[in-house]
Amino acid sequence: MSKPVFSIIMIICKNVSKVYSNIKVIDSTSVTFSDVGFFLLSGESGSGKTTFLNVLSGMIPFDSGTIKIGDTEFKGRADASAYEDGYDYITQDTYFVDYLTVFENLSILSDDESRIDSALEEFGLLKIKDSMPVTLSGGERQRLALARSLLTKKKTLFLDEPTASLDRDNKIAVFEQLKKLSRDMLIICATHDGEADRYADQIIRFEKSKTQGSSSDKSRETVADASPNKATDRKKLTKYVGKWFTSSARGKKSDILLLIFLSISMCLCLLTDSPKNKYYSNIQYVYNINSLTIVSPVEKTGEITALKGRSGVIDVVLKYEESIPAEAPLGEGELVAPSYAISGHTIPFDPKSFRLSDQLYAGTFFKNEYDVIISYENAKKRCPDNFADAVGQTMTVDLYGKGSTELKIVGVFKKLNDFQVQYMKSLGITYGVSSLYDERNYQNNYYINSKLTNGYLDYDEFKTEFGKRSFDLYFDNFENMMKFRENYDGSLGVITPRTLSFSEEGVFTSLNYITIPLSILIMLLAVFYYGDLTSTELSYSSRFISVFNYCGYSIKDVKNCFIKLSTLRLLIISVISAGIAFVLSALFNLLNEKIVFIGFRVFTYNLPVVIGFIAMMCVFSVVSVNVFIRRVKAATWYENLVSTRDLL
């Protein structure tokens, strides 16, 4: 190596004293250090060697005397910034970021890969550049600390017992490296190891002092929060702190439990919906209801039928069973049961209008106006051995104005599940669901088609005793149906409400009383549990924060970076949990539609509610991470030494 120009010529100490617990640990020490060379502070433990190093580095104040660094003289406390090219400080307790490789640890201080490789090669460590620090021997860790120091290009190096825990061979290797480095820099090494004497350019002896003394300023006894390095690259800090979250240094239990609980919480949120929205969601997506019933004066028939093809109306069906007189006049003031049939139900001739047209157990949908489809229960009554045999049979019905009419059975509906029953109920067709179902009530059910009933449109007598007719308007989609209902002015008649098995109130309102508080409670517990567990994990492995501090990042910067990354990770987990909840809820809804073990759609998606819940989850995530992580007491790089070393 060629000797570089070094701006700090020397360090001059004159009558420097330092008092600890009324004992002069350093007693009027005067010594001069040149800008290069290997200077040894020798003496037994407790003789003040480490204290003198700390005084020289500006870590702690001194009580009397002066220290001149370059051209600047200090009283009371040296200023680390006076070391124009900075200094480095290595102890026997070498700390590294254990979840980073050897190479990554050095990369915190340098972006020059070739320089890092050269430093590792110089200390015989190149072959272990991809190893983790925890796998290194004591000697390798000390040499790695020296290699890290070499990267910083400092011209002053303080070492405190660098070989205390090494065997003789490793000690010799370290001292030989130090001797080599001292040709171009100032090395001041505190040690009680006699092996170092033969490598030193000068030995300064320290002895335990028994001289009484007192500190001149107790307020200055705090350890300086100063790093021997300076770093400003926040992207690099984010990159390397971020590796902690995916390292084996921390467990994955907190992430997994958080994901599970947030997914449960999100599922409960999807259960939570306004009764009105859940009601209409079931109508639209589960029951597939696409019709409204209007009871209209007979003279409005033309206007009603003219609605087809407008406002999303795809079919207009005159309902036979609701448009004929239920009773016939016999004489003045007397009524008798009519001779014609008033049973049967009218459904569209066009299968595109009727949402259950594909729910046939046997046969086909309507082909002709005198075709009829019967219920599953009716077919079972007619042909108990083989329901399909009912297809092709005929049945005679006394129709209004037509007398006995032969109808051909062309199809048999499947046994309807609870969802399909709701569709039938929306058409005014009575059906029982679940425990209310009794097949005997539906053994006579049959369905005529609108092509047949539309033949009555020109029959002026075809009306109820109140002069009314009932029409079903079928729409192409739910939105158009609701829009028509909202904008309808009542000029054509009255829209008749149909009673489903579930109303806007009742079960949906009751469900909210349970799901809303429960979803919020689970979410809060999960988020705060994660924050607490993360801070606990960090507390037990917080020494890596000290390493970043040694490399030049403030404790505040490191913690803020950790908070930012923890928050981001929590938000990512929240989004994943939302995705899982959506998938699980969709699968549950799909399974329920196939098997129907709950008679309505359990999970509905109210976008404002979901967005509001996720926003609340994000807010609490940020609060949780900030509250818990800011409680972590992360020590500076030197405070870690204070906690584990005898500093005298």
mmCIF file with all atom_site columns, C-alpha atoms in Angstrom, residues 132-311:
data_model
loop_
_atom_site.group_PDB
_atom_site.id
_atom_site.type_symbol
_atom_site.label_atom_id
_atom_site.label_alt_id
_atom_site.label_comp_id
_atom_site.label_asym_id
_atom_site.label_entity_id
_atom_site.label_seq_id
_atom_site.pdbx_PDB_ins_code
_atom_site.Cartn_x
_atom_site.Cartn_y
_atom_site.Cartn_z
_atom_site.occupancy
_atom_site.B_iso_or_equiv
_atom_site.pdbx_formal_charge
_atom_site.auth_seq_id
_atom_site.auth_comp_id
_atom_site.auth_asym_id
_atom_site.auth_atom_id
_atom_site.pdbx_PDB_model_num
ATOM 1   C CA . MET A 1 132 ? -24.414  -16.090 7.591   1.00 0.00 ? 132 MET A CA 1
ATOM 2   C CA . PRO A 1 133 ? -22.478  -14.375 10.420  1.00 0.00 ? 133 PRO A CA 1
ATOM 3   C CA . VAL A 1 134 ? -23.842  -16.780 13.034  1.00 0.00 ? 134 VAL A CA 1
ATOM 4   C CA . THR A 1 135 ? -21.959  -19.620 11.321  1.00 0.00 ? 135 THR A CA 1
ATOM 5   C CA . LEU A 1 136 ? -18.553  -17.900 11.629  1.00 0.00 ? 136 LEU A CA 1
ATOM 6   C CA . SER A 1 137 ? -15.930  -18.668 14.237  1.00 0.00 ? 137 SER A CA 1
ATOM 7   C CA . GLY A 1 138 ? -14.705  -16.005 16.658  1.00 0.00 ? 138 GLY A CA 1
ATOM 8   C CA . GLY A 1 139 ? -11.576  -15.417 14.594  1.00 0.00 ? 139 GLY A CA 1
ATOM 9   C CA . GLU A 1 140 ? -13.555  -15.084 11.387  1.00 0.00 ? 140 GLU A CA 1
ATOM 10  C CA . ARG A 1 141 ? -15.913  -12.583 13.009  1.00 0.00 ? 141 ARG A CA 1
ATOM 11  C CA . GLN A 1 142 ? -12.980  -10.435 14.184  1.00 0.00 ? 142 GLN A CA 1
ATOM 12  C CA . ARG A 1 143 ? -11.417  -10.515 10.738  1.00 0.00 ? 143 ARG A CA 1
ATOM 13  C CA . LEU A 1 144 ? -14.793  -9.653  9.227   1.00 0.00 ? 144 LEU A CA 1
ATOM 14  C CA . ALA A 1 145 ? -15.001  -6.651  11.567  1.00 0.00 ? 145 ALA A CA 1
ATOM 15  C CA . LEU A 1 146 ? -11.563  -5.542  10.336  1.00 0.00 ? 146 LEU A CA 1
ATOM 16  C CA . ALA A 1 147 ? -12.617  -6.048  6.711   1.00 0.00 ? 147 ALA A CA 1
ATOM 17  C CA . ARG A 1 148 ? -15.704  -3.922  7.389   1.00 0.00 ? 148 ARG A CA 1
ATOM 18  C CA . SER A 1 149 ? -13.502  -1.247  8.927   1.00 0.00 ? 149 SER A CA 1
ATOM 19  C CA . LEU A 1 150 ? -11.209  -1.292  5.910   1.00 0.00 ? 150 LEU A CA 1
ATOM 20  C CA . LEU A 1 151 ? -14.199  -0.535  3.665   1.00 0.00 ? 151 LEU A CA 1
ATOM 21  C CA . THR A 1 152 ? -14.927  2.705   5.513   1.00 0.00 ? 152 THR A CA 1
ATOM 22  C CA . LYS A 1 153 ? -11.470  4.153   4.612   1.00 0.00 ? 153 LYS A CA 1
ATOM 23  C CA . LYS A 1 154 ? -11.056  5.508   8.136   1.00 0.00 ? 154 LYS A CA 1
ATOM 24  C CA . LYS A 1 155 ? -7.587   6.681   9.171   1.00 0.00 ? 155 LYS A CA 1
ATOM 25  C CA . THR A 1 156 ? -8.043   6.055   12.879  1.00 0.00 ? 156 THR A CA 1
ATOM 26  C CA . LEU A 1 157 ? -9.026   2.710   14.367  1.00 0.00 ? 157 LEU A CA 1
ATOM 27  C CA . PHE A 1 158 ? -9.827   2.091   18.040  1.00 0.00 ? 158 PHE A CA 1
ATOM 28  C CA . LEU A 1 159 ? -9.857   -1.524  19.194  1.00 0.00 ? 159 LEU A CA 1
ATOM 29  C CA . ASP A 1 160 ? -10.986  -2.786  22.579  1.00 0.00 ? 160 ASP A CA 1
ATOM 30  C CA . GLU A 1 161 ? -9.820   -6.306  23.481  1.00 0.00 ? 161 GLU A CA 1
ATOM 31  C CA . PRO A 1 162 ? -10.175  -7.526  19.880  1.00 0.00 ? 162 PRO A CA 1
ATOM 32  C CA . THR A 1 163 ? -8.674   -10.950 20.641  1.00 0.00 ? 163 THR A CA 1
ATOM 33  C CA . ALA A 1 164 ? -10.109  -11.651 24.102  1.00 0.00 ? 164 ALA A CA 1
ATOM 34  C CA . SER A 1 165 ? -12.138  -14.677 23.005  1.00 0.00 ? 165 SER A CA 1
ATOM 35  C CA . LEU A 1 166 ? -9.756   -16.077 20.360  1.00 0.00 ? 166 LEU A CA 1
ATOM 36  C CA . ASP A 1 167 ? -7.281   -18.948 20.443  1.00 0.00 ? 167 ASP A CA 1
ATOM 37  C CA . ARG A 1 168 ? -3.577   -18.248 19.949  1.00 0.00 ? 168 ARG A CA 1
ATOM 38  C CA . ASP A 1 169 ? -3.523   -18.888 16.189  1.00 0.00 ? 169 ASP A CA 1
ATOM 39  C CA . ASN A 1 170 ? -6.408   -16.531 15.577  1.00 0.00 ? 170 ASN A CA 1
ATOM 40  C CA . LYS A 1 171 ? -4.856   -13.923 17.875  1.00 0.00 ? 171 LYS A CA 1
ATOM 41  C CA . ILE A 1 172 ? -1.660   -13.959 15.901  1.00 0.00 ? 172 ILE A CA 1
ATOM 42  C CA . ALA A 1 173 ? -3.588   -13.706 12.621  1.00 0.00 ? 173 ALA A CA 1
ATOM 43  C CA . VAL A 1 174 ? -5.498   -10.666 13.881  1.00 0.00 ? 174 VAL A CA 1
ATOM 44  C CA . PHE A 1 175 ? -2.415   -8.877  15.272  1.00 0.00 ? 175 PHE A CA 1
ATOM 45  C CA . GLU A 1 176 ? -0.504   -9.481  12.051  1.00 0.00 ? 176 GLU A CA 1
ATOM 46  C CA . GLN A 1 177 ? -3.358   -7.923  10.082  1.00 0.00 ? 177 GLN A CA 1
ATOM 47  C CA . LEU A 1 178 ? -3.433   -4.958  12.451  1.00 0.00 ? 178 LEU A CA 1
ATOM 48  C CA . LYS A 1 179 ? 0.306    -4.471  12.114  1.00 0.00 ? 179 LYS A CA 1
ATOM 49  C CA . LYS A 1 180 ? -0.049   -4.447  8.358   1.00 0.00 ? 180 LYS A CA 1
ATOM 50  C CA . LEU A 1 181 ? -2.900   -1.930  8.467   1.00 0.00 ? 181 LEU A CA 1
ATOM 51  C CA . SER A 1 182 ? -0.965   0.352   10.858  1.00 0.00 ? 182 SER A CA 1
ATOM 52  C CA . ARG A 1 183 ? 1.484    1.282   8.126   1.00 0.00 ? 183 ARG A CA 1
ATOM 53  C CA . ASP A 1 184 ? -1.187   3.552   6.651   1.00 0.00 ? 184 ASP A CA 1
ATOM 54  C CA . MET A 1 185 ? -3.405   4.445   9.610   1.00 0.00 ? 185 MET A CA 1
ATOM 55  C CA . LEU A 1 186 ? -3.410   5.107   13.325  1.00 0.00 ? 186 LEU A CA 1
ATOM 56  C CA . ILE A 1 187 ? -4.408   2.061   15.378  1.00 0.00 ? 187 ILE A CA 1
ATOM 57  C CA . ILE A 1 188 ? -4.936   2.372   19.125  1.00 0.00 ? 188 ILE A CA 1
ATOM 58  C CA . CYS A 1 189 ? -5.620   -1.000  20.715  1.00 0.00 ? 189 CYS A CA 1
ATOM 59  C CA . ALA A 1 190 ? -6.592   -1.649  24.333  1.00 0.00 ? 190 ALA A CA 1
ATOM 60  C CA . THR A 1 191 ? -5.661   -5.162  25.476  1.00 0.00 ? 191 THR A CA 1
ATOM 61  C CA . HIS A 1 192 ? -4.206   -7.129  28.351  1.00 0.00 ? 192 HIS A CA 1
ATOM 62  C CA . ASP A 1 193 ? -2.974   -9.806  25.931  1.00 0.00 ? 193 ASP A CA 1
ATOM 63  C CA . GLY A 1 194 ? 0.816    -10.037 26.130  1.00 0.00 ? 194 GLY A CA 1
ATOM 64  C CA . GLU A 1 195 ? 0.862    -11.576 22.638  1.00 0.00 ? 195 GLU A CA 1
ATOM 65  C CA . ALA A 1 196 ? 0.222    -8.097  21.213  1.00 0.00 ? 196 ALA A CA 1
ATOM 66  C CA . ASP A 1 197 ? 3.386    -6.502  22.637  1.00 0.00 ? 197 ASP A CA 1
ATOM 67  C CA . ARG A 1 198 ? 5.696    -7.665  19.875  1.00 0.00 ? 198 ARG A CA 1
ATOM 68  C CA . TYR A 1 199 ? 3.508    -6.085  17.199  1.00 0.00 ? 199 TYR A CA 1
ATOM 69  C CA . ALA A 1 200 ? 3.190    -2.661  18.834  1.00 0.00 ? 200 ALA A CA 1
ATOM 70  C CA . ASP A 1 201 ? 5.103    0.449   17.780  1.00 0.00 ? 201 ASP A CA 1
ATOM 71  C CA . GLN A 1 202 ? 4.506    1.886   21.234  1.00 0.00 ? 202 GLN A CA 1
ATOM 72  C CA . ILE A 1 203 ? 3.075    0.431   24.447  1.00 0.00 ? 203 ILE A CA 1
ATOM 73  C CA . ILE A 1 204 ? 1.305    2.667   26.964  1.00 0.00 ? 204 ILE A CA 1
ATOM 74  C CA . ARG A 1 205 ? 0.943    0.948   30.326  1.00 0.00 ? 205 ARG A CA 1
ATOM 75  C CA . PHE A 1 206 ? -2.161   1.389   32.510  1.00 0.00 ? 206 PHE A CA 1
ATOM 76  C CA . GLU A 1 207 ? -2.504   0.390   36.142  1.00 0.00 ? 207 GLU A CA 1
ATOM 77  C CA . LYS A 1 208 ? -5.477   0.249   38.457  1.00 0.00 ? 208 LYS A CA 1
ATOM 78  C CA . SER A 1 209 ? -5.778   3.556   40.263  1.00 0.00 ? 209 SER A CA 1
ATOM 79  C CA . LYS A 1 210 ? -6.694   3.998   43.913  1.00 0.00 ? 210 LYS A CA 1
ATOM 80  C CA . THR A 1 211 ? -6.549   7.779   43.780  1.00 0.00 ? 211 THR A CA 1
ATOM 81  C CA . GLN A 1 212 ? -9.725   9.484   44.976  1.00 0.00 ? 212 GLN A CA 1
ATOM 82  C CA . GLY A 1 213 ? -11.348  12.106  42.775  1.00 0.00 ? 213 GLY A CA 1
ATOM 83  C CA . SER A 1 214 ? -14.643  13.665  41.733  1.00 0.00 ? 214 SER A CA 1
ATOM 84  C CA . SER A 1 215 ? -16.225  14.389  38.400  1.00 0.00 ? 215 SER A CA 1
ATOM 85  C CA . SER A 1 216 ? -16.430  18.086  37.594  1.00 0.00 ? 216 SER A CA 1
ATOM 86  C CA . ASP A 1 217 ? -19.730  17.776  35.687  1.00 0.00 ? 217 ASP A CA 1
ATOM 87  C CA . LYS A 1 218 ? -22.097  14.889  36.384  1.00 0.00 ? 218 LYS A CA 1
ATOM 88  C CA . SER A 1 219 ? -24.440  15.985  33.584  1.00 0.00 ? 219 SER A CA 1
ATOM 89  C CA . ARG A 1 220 ? -21.861  15.040  31.001  1.00 0.00 ? 220 ARG A CA 1
ATOM 90  C CA . GLU A 1 221 ? -21.672  11.381  31.975  1.00 0.00 ? 221 GLU A CA 1
ATOM 91  C CA . THR A 1 222 ? -24.065  10.271  29.235  1.00 0.00 ? 222 THR A CA 1
ATOM 92  C CA . VAL A 1 223 ? -22.621  8.210   26.402  1.00 0.00 ? 223 VAL A CA 1
ATOM 93  C CA . ALA A 1 224 ? -22.539  10.049  23.096  1.00 0.00 ? 224 ALA A CA 1
ATOM 94  C CA . ASP A 1 225 ? -25.076  8.818   20.580  1.00 0.00 ? 225 ASP A CA 1
ATOM 95  C CA . ALA A 1 226 ? -22.606  9.000   17.726  1.00 0.00 ? 226 ALA A CA 1
ATOM 96  C CA . SER A 1 227 ? -21.882  6.467   15.026  1.00 0.00 ? 227 SER A CA 1
ATOM 97  C CA . PRO A 1 228 ? -18.370  6.130   13.579  1.00 0.00 ? 228 PRO A CA 1
ATOM 98  C CA . ASN A 1 229 ? -19.980  6.053   10.122  1.00 0.00 ? 229 ASN A CA 1
ATOM 99  C CA . LYS A 1 230 ? -22.413  8.210   8.202   1.00 0.00 ? 230 LYS A CA 1
ATOM 100 C CA . ALA A 1 231 ? -25.130  6.788   5.962   1.00 0.00 ? 231 ALA A CA 1
ATOM 101 C CA . THR A 1 232 ? -27.973  8.509   4.114   1.00 0.00 ? 232 THR A CA 1
ATOM 102 C CA . ASP A 1 233 ? -29.138  5.916   1.578   1.00 0.00 ? 233 ASP A CA 1
ATOM 103 C CA . ARG A 1 234 ? -32.710  5.249   2.724   1.00 0.00 ? 234 ARG A CA 1
ATOM 104 C CA . LYS A 1 235 ? -33.356  2.827   -0.136  1.00 0.00 ? 235 LYS A CA 1
ATOM 105 C CA . LYS A 1 236 ? -30.497  0.625   1.034   1.00 0.00 ? 236 LYS A CA 1
ATOM 106 C CA . LEU A 1 237 ? -31.803  0.774   4.601   1.00 0.00 ? 237 LEU A CA 1
ATOM 107 C CA . THR A 1 238 ? -35.279  -0.230  3.406   1.00 0.00 ? 238 THR A CA 1
ATOM 108 C CA . LYS A 1 239 ? -33.815  -3.062  1.346   1.00 0.00 ? 239 LYS A CA 1
ATOM 109 C CA . TYR A 1 240 ? -31.818  -4.617  4.166   1.00 0.00 ? 240 TYR A CA 1
ATOM 110 C CA . VAL A 1 241 ? -34.277  -3.997  7.004   1.00 0.00 ? 241 VAL A CA 1
ATOM 111 C CA . GLY A 1 242 ? -36.937  -5.534  4.765   1.00 0.00 ? 242 GLY A CA 1
ATOM 112 C CA . LYS A 1 243 ? -35.033  -8.823  4.633   1.00 0.00 ? 243 LYS A CA 1
ATOM 113 C CA . TRP A 1 244 ? -35.785  -9.298  8.332   1.00 0.00 ? 244 TRP A CA 1
ATOM 114 C CA . PHE A 1 245 ? -39.435  -10.005 7.572   1.00 0.00 ? 245 PHE A CA 1
ATOM 115 C CA . THR A 1 246 ? -38.608  -12.987 5.359   1.00 0.00 ? 246 THR A CA 1
ATOM 116 C CA . SER A 1 247 ? -35.639  -14.275 7.329   1.00 0.00 ? 247 SER A CA 1
ATOM 117 C CA . SER A 1 248 ? -35.471  -17.280 9.598   1.00 0.00 ? 248 SER A CA 1
ATOM 118 C CA . ALA A 1 249 ? -34.565  -14.846 12.388  1.00 0.00 ? 249 ALA A CA 1
ATOM 119 C CA . ARG A 1 250 ? -38.252  -14.403 13.027  1.00 0.00 ? 250 ARG A CA 1
ATOM 120 C CA . GLY A 1 251 ? -41.090  -16.874 13.164  1.00 0.00 ? 251 GLY A CA 1
ATOM 121 C CA . LYS A 1 252 ? -43.919  -16.947 10.681  1.00 0.00 ? 252 LYS A CA 1
ATOM 122 C CA . LYS A 1 253 ? -46.483  -17.671 13.375  1.00 0.00 ? 253 LYS A CA 1
ATOM 123 C CA . SER A 1 254 ? -47.593  -14.058 13.709  1.00 0.00 ? 254 SER A CA 1
ATOM 124 C CA . ASP A 1 255 ? -48.133  -13.663 9.960   1.00 0.00 ? 255 ASP A CA 1
ATOM 125 C CA . ILE A 1 256 ? -50.086  -16.913 9.673   1.00 0.00 ? 256 ILE A CA 1
ATOM 126 C CA . LEU A 1 257 ? -52.303  -16.216 12.683  1.00 0.00 ? 257 LEU A CA 1
ATOM 127 C CA . LEU A 1 258 ? -52.913  -12.663 11.504  1.00 0.00 ? 258 LEU A CA 1
ATOM 128 C CA . LEU A 1 259 ? -53.902  -13.933 8.066   1.00 0.00 ? 259 LEU A CA 1
ATOM 129 C CA . ILE A 1 260 ? -56.316  -16.456 9.576   1.00 0.00 ? 260 ILE A CA 1
ATOM 130 C CA . PHE A 1 261 ? -57.973  -14.008 11.968  1.00 0.00 ? 261 PHE A CA 1
ATOM 131 C CA . LEU A 1 262 ? -58.216  -11.186 9.440   1.00 0.00 ? 262 LEU A CA 1
ATOM 132 C CA . SER A 1 263 ? -59.753  -13.612 6.926   1.00 0.00 ? 263 SER A CA 1
ATOM 133 C CA . ILE A 1 264 ? -62.341  -14.608 9.530   1.00 0.00 ? 264 ILE A CA 1
ATOM 134 C CA . SER A 1 265 ? -62.965  -10.953 10.328  1.00 0.00 ? 265 SER A CA 1
ATOM 135 C CA . MET A 1 266 ? -63.361  -10.137 6.631   1.00 0.00 ? 266 MET A CA 1
ATOM 136 C CA . CYS A 1 267 ? -65.798  -13.026 6.173   1.00 0.00 ? 267 CYS A CA 1
ATOM 137 C CA . LEU A 1 268 ? -67.867  -11.629 9.033   1.00 0.00 ? 268 LEU A CA 1
ATOM 138 C CA . CYS A 1 269 ? -67.724  -8.243  7.308   1.00 0.00 ? 269 CYS A CA 1
ATOM 139 C CA . LEU A 1 270 ? -69.174  -9.837  4.176   1.00 0.00 ? 270 LEU A CA 1
ATOM 140 C CA . LEU A 1 271 ? -71.979  -11.174 6.352   1.00 0.00 ? 271 LEU A CA 1
ATOM 141 C CA . THR A 1 272 ? -72.514  -7.625  7.519   1.00 0.00 ? 272 THR A CA 1
ATOM 142 C CA . ASP A 1 273 ? -74.708  -5.669  5.159   1.00 0.00 ? 273 ASP A CA 1
ATOM 143 C CA . SER A 1 274 ? -77.697  -3.390  5.315   1.00 0.00 ? 274 SER A CA 1
ATOM 144 C CA . PRO A 1 275 ? -80.879  -5.497  5.447   1.00 0.00 ? 275 PRO A CA 1
ATOM 145 C CA . LYS A 1 276 ? -82.147  -3.753  2.326   1.00 0.00 ? 276 LYS A CA 1
ATOM 146 C CA . ASN A 1 277 ? -78.974  -4.444  0.337   1.00 0.00 ? 277 ASN A CA 1
ATOM 147 C CA . LYS A 1 278 ? -78.820  -8.068  1.486   1.00 0.00 ? 278 LYS A CA 1
ATOM 148 C CA . TYR A 1 279 ? -82.495  -8.505  0.632   1.00 0.00 ? 279 TYR A CA 1
ATOM 149 C CA . TYR A 1 280 ? -82.082  -7.122  -2.875  1.00 0.00 ? 280 TYR A CA 1
ATOM 150 C CA . SER A 1 281 ? -78.806  -8.975  -3.349  1.00 0.00 ? 281 SER A CA 1
ATOM 151 C CA . ASN A 1 282 ? -80.653  -12.222 -2.700  1.00 0.00 ? 282 ASN A CA 1
ATOM 152 C CA . ILE A 1 283 ? -83.428  -11.215 -5.086  1.00 0.00 ? 283 ILE A CA 1
ATOM 153 C CA . GLN A 1 284 ? -80.936  -10.418 -7.825  1.00 0.00 ? 284 GLN A CA 1
ATOM 154 C CA . TYR A 1 285 ? -78.250  -13.064 -7.526  1.00 0.00 ? 285 TYR A CA 1
ATOM 155 C CA . VAL A 1 286 ? -79.844  -15.995 -5.722  1.00 0.00 ? 286 VAL A CA 1
ATOM 156 C CA . TYR A 1 287 ? -83.559  -16.016 -6.430  1.00 0.00 ? 287 TYR A CA 1
ATOM 157 C CA . ASN A 1 288 ? -83.019  -14.453 -9.888  1.00 0.00 ? 288 ASN A CA 1
ATOM 158 C CA . ILE A 1 289 ? -86.332  -12.637 -9.641  1.00 0.00 ? 289 ILE A CA 1
ATOM 159 C CA . ASN A 1 290 ? -87.027  -10.686 -12.822 1.00 0.00 ? 290 ASN A CA 1
ATOM 160 C CA . SER A 1 291 ? -90.742  -9.827  -12.702 1.00 0.00 ? 291 SER A CA 1
ATOM 161 C CA . LEU A 1 292 ? -93.221  -7.378  -11.247 1.00 0.00 ? 292 LEU A CA 1
ATOM 162 C CA . THR A 1 293 ? -96.992  -7.879  -10.992 1.00 0.00 ? 293 THR A CA 1
ATOM 163 C CA . ILE A 1 294 ? -99.349  -5.034  -11.913 1.00 0.00 ? 294 ILE A CA 1
ATOM 164 C CA . VAL A 1 295 ? -103.070 -5.189  -11.134 1.00 0.00 ? 295 VAL A CA 1
ATOM 165 C CA . SER A 1 296 ? -104.616 -2.940  -13.756 1.00 0.00 ? 296 SER A CA 1
ATOM 166 C CA . PRO A 1 297 ? -108.106 -1.826  -14.871 1.00 0.00 ? 297 PRO A CA 1
ATOM 167 C CA . VAL A 1 298 ? -109.219 -3.816  -17.884 1.00 0.00 ? 298 VAL A CA 1
ATOM 168 C CA . GLU A 1 299 ? -109.272 -0.674  -20.034 1.00 0.00 ? 299 GLU A CA 1
ATOM 169 C CA . LYS A 1 300 ? -105.536 -0.275  -19.500 1.00 0.00 ? 300 LYS A CA 1
ATOM 170 C CA . THR A 1 301 ? -104.775 -3.624  -21.141 1.00 0.00 ? 301 THR A CA 1
ATOM 171 C CA . GLY A 1 302 ? -103.497 -2.045  -24.364 1.00 0.00 ? 302 GLY A CA 1
ATOM 172 C CA . GLU A 1 303 ? -101.088 0.234   -22.521 1.00 0.00 ? 303 GLU A CA 1
ATOM 173 C CA . ILE A 1 304 ? -99.823  -2.654  -20.402 1.00 0.00 ? 304 ILE A CA 1
ATOM 174 C CA . THR A 1 305 ? -99.110  -4.915  -23.371 1.00 0.00 ? 305 THR A CA 1
ATOM 175 C CA . ALA A 1 306 ? -97.424  -1.988  -25.154 1.00 0.00 ? 306 ALA A CA 1
ATOM 176 C CA . LEU A 1 307 ? -94.726  -1.996  -22.457 1.00 0.00 ? 307 LEU A CA 1
ATOM 177 C CA . LYS A 1 308 ? -93.076  -5.016  -24.051 1.00 0.00 ? 308 LYS A CA 1
ATOM 178 C CA . GLY A 1 309 ? -89.803  -3.948  -25.641 1.00 0.00 ? 309 GLY A CA 1
ATOM 179 C CA . ARG A 1 310 ? -89.585  -0.781  -23.507 1.00 0.00 ? 310 ARG A CA 1
ATOM 180 C CA . SER A 1 311 ? -87.776  -0.045  -20.239 1.00 0.00 ? 311 SER A CA 1
#
